[in-house]
mmCIF file of N, CA and C in Angstrom:
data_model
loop_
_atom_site.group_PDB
_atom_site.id
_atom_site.type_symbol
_atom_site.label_atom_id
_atom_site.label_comp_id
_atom_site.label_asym_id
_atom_site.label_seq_id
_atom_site.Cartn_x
_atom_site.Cartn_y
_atom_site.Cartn_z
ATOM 1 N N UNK A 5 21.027 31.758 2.537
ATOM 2 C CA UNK A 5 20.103 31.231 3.517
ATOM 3 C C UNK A 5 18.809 30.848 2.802
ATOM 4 N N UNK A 6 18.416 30.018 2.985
ATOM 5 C CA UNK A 6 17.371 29.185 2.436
ATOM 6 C C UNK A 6 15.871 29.811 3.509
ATOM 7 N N UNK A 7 14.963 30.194 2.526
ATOM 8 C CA UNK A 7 13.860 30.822 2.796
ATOM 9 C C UNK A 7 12.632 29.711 3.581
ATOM 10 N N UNK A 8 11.992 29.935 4.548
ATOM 11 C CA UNK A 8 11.245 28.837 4.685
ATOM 12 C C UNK A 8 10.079 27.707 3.885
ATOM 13 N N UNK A 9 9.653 28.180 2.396
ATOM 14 C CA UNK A 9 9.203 27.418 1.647
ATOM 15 C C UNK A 9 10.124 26.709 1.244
ATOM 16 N N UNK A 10 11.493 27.372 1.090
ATOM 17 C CA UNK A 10 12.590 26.368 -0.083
ATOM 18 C C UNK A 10 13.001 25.399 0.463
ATOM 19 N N UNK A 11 12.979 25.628 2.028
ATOM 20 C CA UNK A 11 13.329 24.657 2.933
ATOM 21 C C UNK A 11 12.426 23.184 3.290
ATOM 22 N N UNK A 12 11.280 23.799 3.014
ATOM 23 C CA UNK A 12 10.264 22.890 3.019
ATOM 24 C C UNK A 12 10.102 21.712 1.835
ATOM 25 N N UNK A 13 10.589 22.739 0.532
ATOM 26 C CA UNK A 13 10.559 22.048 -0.746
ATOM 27 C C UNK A 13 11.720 21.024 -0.797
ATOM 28 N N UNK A 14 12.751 21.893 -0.133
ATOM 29 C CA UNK A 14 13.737 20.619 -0.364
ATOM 30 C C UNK A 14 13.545 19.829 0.700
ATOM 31 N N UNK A 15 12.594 19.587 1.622
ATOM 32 C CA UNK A 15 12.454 18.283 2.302
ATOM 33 C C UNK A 15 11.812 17.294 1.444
ATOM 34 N N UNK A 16 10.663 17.961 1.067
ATOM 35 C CA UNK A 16 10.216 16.943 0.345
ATOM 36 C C UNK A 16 10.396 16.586 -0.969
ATOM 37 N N UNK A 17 11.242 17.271 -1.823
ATOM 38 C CA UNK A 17 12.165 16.729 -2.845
ATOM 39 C C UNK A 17 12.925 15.650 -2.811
ATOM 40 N N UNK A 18 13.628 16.162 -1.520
ATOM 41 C CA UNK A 18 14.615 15.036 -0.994
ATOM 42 C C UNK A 18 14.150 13.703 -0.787
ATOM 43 N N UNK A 19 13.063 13.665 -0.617
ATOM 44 C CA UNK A 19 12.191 12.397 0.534
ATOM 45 C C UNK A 19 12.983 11.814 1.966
ATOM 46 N N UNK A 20 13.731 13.015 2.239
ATOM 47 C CA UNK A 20 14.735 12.889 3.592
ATOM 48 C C UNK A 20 13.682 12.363 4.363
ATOM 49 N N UNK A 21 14.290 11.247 5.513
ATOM 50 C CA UNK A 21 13.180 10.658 6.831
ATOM 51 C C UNK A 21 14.118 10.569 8.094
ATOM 52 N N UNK A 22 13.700 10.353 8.775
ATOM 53 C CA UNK A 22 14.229 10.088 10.108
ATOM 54 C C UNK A 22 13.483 8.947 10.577
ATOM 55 N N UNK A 23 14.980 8.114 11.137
ATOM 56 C CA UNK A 23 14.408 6.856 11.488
ATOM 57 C C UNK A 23 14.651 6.718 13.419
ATOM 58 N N UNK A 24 13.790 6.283 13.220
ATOM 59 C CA UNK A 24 13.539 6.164 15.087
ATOM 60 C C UNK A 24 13.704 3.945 15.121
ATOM 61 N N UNK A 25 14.606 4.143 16.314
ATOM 62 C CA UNK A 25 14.814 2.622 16.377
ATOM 63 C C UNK A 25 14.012 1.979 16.979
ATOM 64 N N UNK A 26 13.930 0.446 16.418
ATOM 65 C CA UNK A 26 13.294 -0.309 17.218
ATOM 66 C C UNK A 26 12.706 -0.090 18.822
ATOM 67 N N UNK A 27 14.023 -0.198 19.509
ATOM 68 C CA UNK A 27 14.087 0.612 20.960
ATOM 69 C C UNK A 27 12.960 1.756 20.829
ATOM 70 N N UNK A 28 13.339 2.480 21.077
ATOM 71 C CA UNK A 28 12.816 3.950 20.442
ATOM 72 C C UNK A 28 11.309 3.353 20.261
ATOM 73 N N UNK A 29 11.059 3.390 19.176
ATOM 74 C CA UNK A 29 9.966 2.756 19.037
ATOM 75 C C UNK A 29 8.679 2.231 19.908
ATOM 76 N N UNK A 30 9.727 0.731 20.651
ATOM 77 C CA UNK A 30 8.658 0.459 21.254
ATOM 78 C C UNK A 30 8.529 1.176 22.639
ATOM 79 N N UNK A 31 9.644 2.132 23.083
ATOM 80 C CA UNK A 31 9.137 2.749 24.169
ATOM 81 C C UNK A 31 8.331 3.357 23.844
ATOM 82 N N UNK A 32 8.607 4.456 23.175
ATOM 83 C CA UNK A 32 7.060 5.719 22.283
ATOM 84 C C UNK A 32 5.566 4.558 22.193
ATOM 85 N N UNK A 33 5.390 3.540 21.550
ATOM 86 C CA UNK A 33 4.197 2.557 21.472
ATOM 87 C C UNK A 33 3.812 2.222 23.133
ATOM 88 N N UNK A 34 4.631 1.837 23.730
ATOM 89 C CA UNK A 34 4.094 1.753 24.863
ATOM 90 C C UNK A 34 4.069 3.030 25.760
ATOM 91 N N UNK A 35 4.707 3.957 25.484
ATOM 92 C CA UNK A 35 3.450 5.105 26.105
ATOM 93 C C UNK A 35 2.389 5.624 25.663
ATOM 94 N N UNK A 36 2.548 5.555 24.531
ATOM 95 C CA UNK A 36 1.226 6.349 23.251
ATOM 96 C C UNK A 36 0.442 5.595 22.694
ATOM 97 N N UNK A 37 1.051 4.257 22.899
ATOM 98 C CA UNK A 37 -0.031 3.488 21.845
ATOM 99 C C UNK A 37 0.538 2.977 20.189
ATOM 100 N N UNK A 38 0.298 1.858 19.844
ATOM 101 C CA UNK A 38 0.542 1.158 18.934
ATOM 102 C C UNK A 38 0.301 2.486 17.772
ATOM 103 N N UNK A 39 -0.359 3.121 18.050
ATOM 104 C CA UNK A 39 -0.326 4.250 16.350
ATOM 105 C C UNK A 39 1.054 5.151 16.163
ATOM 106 N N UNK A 40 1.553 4.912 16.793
ATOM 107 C CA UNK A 40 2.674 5.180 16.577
ATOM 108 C C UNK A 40 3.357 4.878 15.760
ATOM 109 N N UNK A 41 3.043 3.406 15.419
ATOM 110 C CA UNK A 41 4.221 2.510 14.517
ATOM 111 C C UNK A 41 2.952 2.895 13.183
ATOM 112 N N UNK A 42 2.103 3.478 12.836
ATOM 113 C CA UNK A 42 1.323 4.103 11.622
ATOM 114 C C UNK A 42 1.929 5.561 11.359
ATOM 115 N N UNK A 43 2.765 5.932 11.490
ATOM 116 C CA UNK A 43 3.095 7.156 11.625
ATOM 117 C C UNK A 43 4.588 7.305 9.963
ATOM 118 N N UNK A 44 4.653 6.157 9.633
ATOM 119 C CA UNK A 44 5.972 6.186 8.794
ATOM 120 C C UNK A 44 5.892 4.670 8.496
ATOM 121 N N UNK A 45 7.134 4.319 7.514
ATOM 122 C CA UNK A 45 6.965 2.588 7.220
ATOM 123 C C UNK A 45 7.942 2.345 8.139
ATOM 124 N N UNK A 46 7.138 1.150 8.957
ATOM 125 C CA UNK A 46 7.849 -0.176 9.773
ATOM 126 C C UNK A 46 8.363 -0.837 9.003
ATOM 127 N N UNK A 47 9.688 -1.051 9.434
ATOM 128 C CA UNK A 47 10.393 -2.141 9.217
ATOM 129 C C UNK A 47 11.008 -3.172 9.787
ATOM 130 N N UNK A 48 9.399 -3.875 10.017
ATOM 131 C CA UNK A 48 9.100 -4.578 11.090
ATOM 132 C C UNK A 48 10.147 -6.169 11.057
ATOM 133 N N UNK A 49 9.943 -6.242 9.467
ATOM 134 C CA UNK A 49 11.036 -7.721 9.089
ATOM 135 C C UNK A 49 12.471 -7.849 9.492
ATOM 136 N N UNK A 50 12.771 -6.778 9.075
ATOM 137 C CA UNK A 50 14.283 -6.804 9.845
ATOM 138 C C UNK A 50 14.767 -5.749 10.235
ATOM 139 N N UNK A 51 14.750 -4.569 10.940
ATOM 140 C CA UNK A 51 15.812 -4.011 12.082
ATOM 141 C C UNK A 51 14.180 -3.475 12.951
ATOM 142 N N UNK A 52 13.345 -3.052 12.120
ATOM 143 C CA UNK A 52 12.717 -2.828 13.544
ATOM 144 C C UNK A 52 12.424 -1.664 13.820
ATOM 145 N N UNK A 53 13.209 -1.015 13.119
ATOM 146 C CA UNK A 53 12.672 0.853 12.932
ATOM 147 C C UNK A 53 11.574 0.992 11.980
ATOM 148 N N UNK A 54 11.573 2.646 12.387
ATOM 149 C CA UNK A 54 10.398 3.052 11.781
ATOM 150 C C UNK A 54 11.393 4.569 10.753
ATOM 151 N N UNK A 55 10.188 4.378 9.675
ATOM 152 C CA UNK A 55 10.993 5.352 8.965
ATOM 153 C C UNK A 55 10.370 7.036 8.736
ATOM 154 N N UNK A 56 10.168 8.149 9.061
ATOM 155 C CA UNK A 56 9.214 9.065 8.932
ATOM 156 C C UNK A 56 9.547 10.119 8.159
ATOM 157 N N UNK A 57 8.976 10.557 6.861
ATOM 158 C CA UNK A 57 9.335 11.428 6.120
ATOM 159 C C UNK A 57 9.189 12.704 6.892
ATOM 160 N N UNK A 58 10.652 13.477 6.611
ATOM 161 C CA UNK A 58 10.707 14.802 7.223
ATOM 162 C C UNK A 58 9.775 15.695 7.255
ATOM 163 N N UNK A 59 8.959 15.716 5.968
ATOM 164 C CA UNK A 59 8.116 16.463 5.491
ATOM 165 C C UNK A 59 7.057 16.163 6.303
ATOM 166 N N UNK A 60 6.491 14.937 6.519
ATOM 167 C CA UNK A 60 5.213 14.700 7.165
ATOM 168 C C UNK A 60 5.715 15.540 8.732
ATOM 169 N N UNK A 61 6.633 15.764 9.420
ATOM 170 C CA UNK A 61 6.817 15.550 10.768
ATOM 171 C C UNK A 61 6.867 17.072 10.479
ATOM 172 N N UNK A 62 7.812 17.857 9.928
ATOM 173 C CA UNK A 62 7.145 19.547 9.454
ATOM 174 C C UNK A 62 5.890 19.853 9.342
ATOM 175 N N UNK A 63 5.171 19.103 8.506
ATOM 176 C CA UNK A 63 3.616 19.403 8.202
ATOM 177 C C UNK A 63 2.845 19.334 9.344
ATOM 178 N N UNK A 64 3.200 18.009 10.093
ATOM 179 C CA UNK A 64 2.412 18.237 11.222
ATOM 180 C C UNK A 64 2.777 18.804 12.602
ATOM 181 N N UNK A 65 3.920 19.226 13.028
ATOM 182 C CA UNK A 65 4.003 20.154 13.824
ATOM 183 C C UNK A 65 3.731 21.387 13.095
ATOM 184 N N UNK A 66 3.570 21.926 12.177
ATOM 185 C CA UNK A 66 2.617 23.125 11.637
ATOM 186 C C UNK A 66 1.378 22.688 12.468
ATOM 187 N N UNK A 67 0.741 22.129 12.649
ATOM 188 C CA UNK A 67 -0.642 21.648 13.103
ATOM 189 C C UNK A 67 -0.853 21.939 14.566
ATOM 190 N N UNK A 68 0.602 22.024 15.032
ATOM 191 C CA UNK A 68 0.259 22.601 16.752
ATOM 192 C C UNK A 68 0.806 23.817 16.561
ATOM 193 N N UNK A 69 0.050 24.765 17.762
ATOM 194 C CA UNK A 69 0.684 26.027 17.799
ATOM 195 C C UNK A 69 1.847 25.769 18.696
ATOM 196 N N UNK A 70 2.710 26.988 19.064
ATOM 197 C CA UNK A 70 4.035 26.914 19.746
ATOM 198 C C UNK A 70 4.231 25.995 21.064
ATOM 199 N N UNK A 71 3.051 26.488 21.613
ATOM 200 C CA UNK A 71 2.685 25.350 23.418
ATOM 201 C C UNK A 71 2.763 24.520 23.144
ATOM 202 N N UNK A 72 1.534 23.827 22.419
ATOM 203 C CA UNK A 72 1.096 22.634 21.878
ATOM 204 C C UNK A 72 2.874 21.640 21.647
ATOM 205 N N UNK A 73 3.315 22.218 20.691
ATOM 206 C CA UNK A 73 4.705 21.271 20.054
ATOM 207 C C UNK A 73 5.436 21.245 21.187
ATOM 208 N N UNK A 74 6.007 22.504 22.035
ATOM 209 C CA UNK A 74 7.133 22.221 23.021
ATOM 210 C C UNK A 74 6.508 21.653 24.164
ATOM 211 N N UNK A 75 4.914 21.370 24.184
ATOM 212 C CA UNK A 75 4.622 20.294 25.326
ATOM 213 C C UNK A 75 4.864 19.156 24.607
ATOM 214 N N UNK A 76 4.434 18.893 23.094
ATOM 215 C CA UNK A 76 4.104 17.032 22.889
ATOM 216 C C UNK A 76 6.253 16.692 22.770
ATOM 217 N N UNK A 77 6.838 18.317 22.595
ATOM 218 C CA UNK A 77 8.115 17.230 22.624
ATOM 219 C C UNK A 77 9.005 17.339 23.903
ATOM 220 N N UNK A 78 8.085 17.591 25.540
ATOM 221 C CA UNK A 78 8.282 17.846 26.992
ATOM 222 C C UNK A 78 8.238 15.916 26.931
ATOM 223 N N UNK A 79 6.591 15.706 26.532
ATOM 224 C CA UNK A 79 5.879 14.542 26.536
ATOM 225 C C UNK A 79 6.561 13.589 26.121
ATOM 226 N N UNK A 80 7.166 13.794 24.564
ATOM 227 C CA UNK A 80 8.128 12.518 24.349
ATOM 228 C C UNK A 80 9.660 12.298 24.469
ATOM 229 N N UNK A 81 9.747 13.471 25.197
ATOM 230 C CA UNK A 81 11.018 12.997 25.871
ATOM 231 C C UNK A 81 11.335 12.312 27.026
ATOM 232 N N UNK A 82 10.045 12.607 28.210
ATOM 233 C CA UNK A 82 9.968 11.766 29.261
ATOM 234 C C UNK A 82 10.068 10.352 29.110
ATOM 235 N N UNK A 83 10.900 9.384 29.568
ATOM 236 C CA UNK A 83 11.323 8.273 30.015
ATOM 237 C C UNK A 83 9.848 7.431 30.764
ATOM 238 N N UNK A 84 9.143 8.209 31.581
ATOM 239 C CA UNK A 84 8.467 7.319 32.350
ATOM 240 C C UNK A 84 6.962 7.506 31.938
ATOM 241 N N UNK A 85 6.278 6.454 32.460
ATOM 242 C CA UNK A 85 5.069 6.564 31.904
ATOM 243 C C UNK A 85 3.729 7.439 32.759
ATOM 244 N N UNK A 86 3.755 8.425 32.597
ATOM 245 C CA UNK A 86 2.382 8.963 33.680
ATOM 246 C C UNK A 86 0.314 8.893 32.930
ATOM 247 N N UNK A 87 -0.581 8.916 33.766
ATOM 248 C CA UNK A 87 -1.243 8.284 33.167
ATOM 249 C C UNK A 87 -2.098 8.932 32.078
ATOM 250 N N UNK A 88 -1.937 10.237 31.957
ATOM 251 C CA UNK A 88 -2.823 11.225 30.918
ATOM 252 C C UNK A 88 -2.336 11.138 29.774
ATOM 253 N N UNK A 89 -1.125 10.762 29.524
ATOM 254 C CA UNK A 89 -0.105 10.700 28.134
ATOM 255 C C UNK A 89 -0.943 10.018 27.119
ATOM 256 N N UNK A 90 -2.240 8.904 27.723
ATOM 257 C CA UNK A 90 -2.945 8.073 26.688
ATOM 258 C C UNK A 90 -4.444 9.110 25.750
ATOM 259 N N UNK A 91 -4.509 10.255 27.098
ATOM 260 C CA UNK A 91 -5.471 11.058 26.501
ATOM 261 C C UNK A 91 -5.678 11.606 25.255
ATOM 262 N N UNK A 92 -6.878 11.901 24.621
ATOM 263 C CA UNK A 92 -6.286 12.219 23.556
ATOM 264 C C UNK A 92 -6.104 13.718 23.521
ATOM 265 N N UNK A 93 -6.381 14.687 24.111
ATOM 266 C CA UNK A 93 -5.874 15.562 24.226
ATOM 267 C C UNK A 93 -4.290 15.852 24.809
ATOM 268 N N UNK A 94 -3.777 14.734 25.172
ATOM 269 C CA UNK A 94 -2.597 15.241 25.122
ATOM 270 C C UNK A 94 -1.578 15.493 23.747
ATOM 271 N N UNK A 95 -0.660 16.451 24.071
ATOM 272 C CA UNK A 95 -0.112 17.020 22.821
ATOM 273 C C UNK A 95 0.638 16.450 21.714
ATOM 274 N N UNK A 96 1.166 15.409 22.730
ATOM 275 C CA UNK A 96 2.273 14.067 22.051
ATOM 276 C C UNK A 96 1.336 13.039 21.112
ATOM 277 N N UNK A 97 0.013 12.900 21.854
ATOM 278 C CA UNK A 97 -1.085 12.078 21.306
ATOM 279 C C UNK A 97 -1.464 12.686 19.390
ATOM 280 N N UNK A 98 -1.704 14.185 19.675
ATOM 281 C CA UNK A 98 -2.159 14.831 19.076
ATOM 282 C C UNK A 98 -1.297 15.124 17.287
ATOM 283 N N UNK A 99 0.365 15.022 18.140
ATOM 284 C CA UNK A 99 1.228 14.946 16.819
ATOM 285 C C UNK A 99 1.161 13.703 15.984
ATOM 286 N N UNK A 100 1.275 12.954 16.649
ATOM 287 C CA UNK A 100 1.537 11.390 16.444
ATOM 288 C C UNK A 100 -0.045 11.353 15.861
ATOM 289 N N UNK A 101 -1.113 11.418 15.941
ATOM 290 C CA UNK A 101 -1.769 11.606 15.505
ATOM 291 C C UNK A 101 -2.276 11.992 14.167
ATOM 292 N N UNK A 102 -1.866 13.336 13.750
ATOM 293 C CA UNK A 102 -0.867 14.135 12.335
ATOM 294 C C UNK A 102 -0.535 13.425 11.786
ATOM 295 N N UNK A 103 0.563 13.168 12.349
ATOM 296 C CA UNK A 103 1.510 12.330 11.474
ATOM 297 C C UNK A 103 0.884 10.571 10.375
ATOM 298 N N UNK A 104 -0.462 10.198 11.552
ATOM 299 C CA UNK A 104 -0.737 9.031 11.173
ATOM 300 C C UNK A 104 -1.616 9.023 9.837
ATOM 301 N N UNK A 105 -2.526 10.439 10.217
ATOM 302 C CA UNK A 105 -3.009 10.940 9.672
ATOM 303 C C UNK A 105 -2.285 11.576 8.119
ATOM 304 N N UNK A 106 -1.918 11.643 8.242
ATOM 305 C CA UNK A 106 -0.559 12.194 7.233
ATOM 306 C C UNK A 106 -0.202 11.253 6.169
ATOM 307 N N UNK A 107 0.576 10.317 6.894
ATOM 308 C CA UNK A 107 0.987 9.062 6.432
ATOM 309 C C UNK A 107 -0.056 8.375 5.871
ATOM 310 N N UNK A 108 -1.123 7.851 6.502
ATOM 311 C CA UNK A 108 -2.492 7.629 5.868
ATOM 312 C C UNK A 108 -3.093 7.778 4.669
ATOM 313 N N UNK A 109 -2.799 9.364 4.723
ATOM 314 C CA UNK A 109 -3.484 10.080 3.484
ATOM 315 C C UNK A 109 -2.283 9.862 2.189
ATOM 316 N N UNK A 110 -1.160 10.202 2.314
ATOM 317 C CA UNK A 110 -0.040 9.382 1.582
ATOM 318 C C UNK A 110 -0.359 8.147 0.903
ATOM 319 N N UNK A 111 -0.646 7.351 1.800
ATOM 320 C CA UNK A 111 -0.550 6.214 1.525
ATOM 321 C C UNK A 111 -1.452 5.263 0.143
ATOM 322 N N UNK A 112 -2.724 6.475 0.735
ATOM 323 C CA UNK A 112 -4.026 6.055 0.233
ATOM 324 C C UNK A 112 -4.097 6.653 -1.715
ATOM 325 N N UNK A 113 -3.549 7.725 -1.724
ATOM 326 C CA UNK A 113 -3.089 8.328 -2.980
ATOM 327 C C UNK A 113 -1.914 8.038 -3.444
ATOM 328 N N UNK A 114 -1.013 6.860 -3.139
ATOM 329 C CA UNK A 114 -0.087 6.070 -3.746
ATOM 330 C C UNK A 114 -0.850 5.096 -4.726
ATOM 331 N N UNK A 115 -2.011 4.139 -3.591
ATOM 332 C CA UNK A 115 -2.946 3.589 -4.230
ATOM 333 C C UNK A 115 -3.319 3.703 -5.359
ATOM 334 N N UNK A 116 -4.552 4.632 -5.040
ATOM 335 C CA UNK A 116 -5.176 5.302 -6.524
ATOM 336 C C UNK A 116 -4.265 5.540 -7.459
ATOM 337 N N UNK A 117 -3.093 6.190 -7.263
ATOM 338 C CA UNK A 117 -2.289 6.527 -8.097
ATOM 339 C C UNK A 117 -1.792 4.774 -9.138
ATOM 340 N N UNK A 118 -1.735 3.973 -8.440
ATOM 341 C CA UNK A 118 -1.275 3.258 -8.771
ATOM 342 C C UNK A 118 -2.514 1.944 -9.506
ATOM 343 N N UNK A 119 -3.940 2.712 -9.033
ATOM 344 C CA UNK A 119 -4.851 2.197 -10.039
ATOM 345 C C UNK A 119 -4.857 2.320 -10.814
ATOM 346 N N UNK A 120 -4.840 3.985 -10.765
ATOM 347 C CA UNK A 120 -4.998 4.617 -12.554
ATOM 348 C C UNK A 120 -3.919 4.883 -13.053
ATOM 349 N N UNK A 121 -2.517 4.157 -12.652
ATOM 350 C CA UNK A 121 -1.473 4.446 -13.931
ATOM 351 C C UNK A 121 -1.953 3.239 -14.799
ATOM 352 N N UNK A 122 -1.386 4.188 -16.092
ATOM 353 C CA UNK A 122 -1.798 3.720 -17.624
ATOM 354 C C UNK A 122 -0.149 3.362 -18.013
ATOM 355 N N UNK A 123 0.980 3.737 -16.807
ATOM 356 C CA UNK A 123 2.287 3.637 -17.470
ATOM 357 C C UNK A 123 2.921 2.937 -16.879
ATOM 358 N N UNK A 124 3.448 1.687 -17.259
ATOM 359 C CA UNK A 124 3.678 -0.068 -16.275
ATOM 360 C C UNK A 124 5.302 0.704 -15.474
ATOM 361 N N UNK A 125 6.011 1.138 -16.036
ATOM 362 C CA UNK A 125 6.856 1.537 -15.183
ATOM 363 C C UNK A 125 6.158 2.104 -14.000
ATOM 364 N N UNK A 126 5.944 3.068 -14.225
ATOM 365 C CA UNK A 126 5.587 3.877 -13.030
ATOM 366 C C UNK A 126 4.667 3.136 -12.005
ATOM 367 N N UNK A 127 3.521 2.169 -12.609
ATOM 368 C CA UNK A 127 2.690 0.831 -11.627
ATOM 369 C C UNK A 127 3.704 0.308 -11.037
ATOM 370 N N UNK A 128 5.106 -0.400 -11.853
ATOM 371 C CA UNK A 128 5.886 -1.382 -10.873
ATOM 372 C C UNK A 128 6.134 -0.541 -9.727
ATOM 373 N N UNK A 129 6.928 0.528 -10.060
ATOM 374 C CA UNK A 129 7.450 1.450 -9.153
ATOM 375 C C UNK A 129 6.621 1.497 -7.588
ATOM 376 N N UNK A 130 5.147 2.009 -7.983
ATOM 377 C CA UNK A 130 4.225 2.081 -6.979
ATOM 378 C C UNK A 130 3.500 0.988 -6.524
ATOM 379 N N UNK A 131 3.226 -0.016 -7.186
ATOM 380 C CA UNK A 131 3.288 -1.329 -6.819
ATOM 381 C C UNK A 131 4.317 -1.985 -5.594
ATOM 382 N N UNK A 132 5.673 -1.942 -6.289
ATOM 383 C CA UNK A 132 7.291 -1.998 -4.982
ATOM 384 C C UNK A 132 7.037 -1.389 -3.766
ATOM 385 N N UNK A 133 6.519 -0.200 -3.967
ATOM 386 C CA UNK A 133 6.580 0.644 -3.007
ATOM 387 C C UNK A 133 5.448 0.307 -2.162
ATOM 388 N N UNK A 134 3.730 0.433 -2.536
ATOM 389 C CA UNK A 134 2.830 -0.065 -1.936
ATOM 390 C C UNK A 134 2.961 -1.445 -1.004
ATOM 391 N N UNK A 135 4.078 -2.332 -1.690
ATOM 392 C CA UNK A 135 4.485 -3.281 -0.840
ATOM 393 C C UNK A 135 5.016 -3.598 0.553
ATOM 394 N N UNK A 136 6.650 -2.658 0.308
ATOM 395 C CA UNK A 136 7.552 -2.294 1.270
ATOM 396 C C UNK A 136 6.701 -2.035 2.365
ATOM 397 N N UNK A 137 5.354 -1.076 1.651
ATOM 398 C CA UNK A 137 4.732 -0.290 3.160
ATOM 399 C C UNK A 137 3.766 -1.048 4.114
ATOM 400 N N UNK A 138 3.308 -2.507 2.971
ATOM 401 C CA UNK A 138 2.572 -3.527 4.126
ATOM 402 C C UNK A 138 3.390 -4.404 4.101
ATOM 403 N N UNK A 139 4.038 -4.875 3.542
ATOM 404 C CA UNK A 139 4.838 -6.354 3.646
ATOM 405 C C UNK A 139 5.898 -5.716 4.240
ATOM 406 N N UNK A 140 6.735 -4.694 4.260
ATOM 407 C CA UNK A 140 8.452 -4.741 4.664
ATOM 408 C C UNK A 140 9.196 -5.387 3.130
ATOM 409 N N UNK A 141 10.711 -4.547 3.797
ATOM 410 C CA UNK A 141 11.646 -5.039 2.794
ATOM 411 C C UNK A 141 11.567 -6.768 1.734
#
């Protein structure tokens, strides 16, 4: 049985994600709001999903206590739209939030990283990648 750090480590070893579909997608955006689709890379060019590293979506449900998570995932399971869901105190707001936040901060230390490599492999690499995440495939 795998201990809860090892479990953690091998998420993000892995770079395992979960992809939420197009569908999917734009229902969650239109209840929550376009930051949603900041939450992981869109792949907006062709199918339309979104992609979210496991790790970020662990890290940030760490960020709610027990209520908090089994309300924001009461919140995004509902089908219909009621009108507090845009608040930002609501809980669903609050993950998705995390997560953007998350992703964000990711994103931004790919960058840098990819200023100050001195080693052209590793620039292309993060270069490709810095791409995928504004341009798409």
């Amino acid at each position: 049985m795998l201990s809860f750090i090892q479990f953690l480590e091998e998420l993000e070893q892995n770079h395992q994600t979960v992809a939420i579909s197009a569908d999917e997608l734009d229902r969650l955006a239109r209840r929550f709001g376009n930051r949603v689709r900041q939450i992981g890379t869109w792949n907006k060019a062709t199918d339309g999903s979104l992609e979210v590293p496991m790790s970020n979506i662990t890290e940030a449900a760490r960020t709610l206590d027990d209520r908090l998570l089994n309300e924001a995932l009461q919140q995004l399971k509902k089908t219909e739209q009621f009108s507090d869901v845009l608040n930002s105190s609501s809980a669903a707001v609050q993950l998705i939030e995390a997560l953007a936040q998350l992703y964000l901060k990711q994103f931004e230390t790919k960058v840098l990283r990819y200023q100050d490599s001195n080693d052209p492999a590793e620039a292309e690499r993060l270069r490709q990648e810095i791409s995928r995440e504004l341009f798409g495939p």
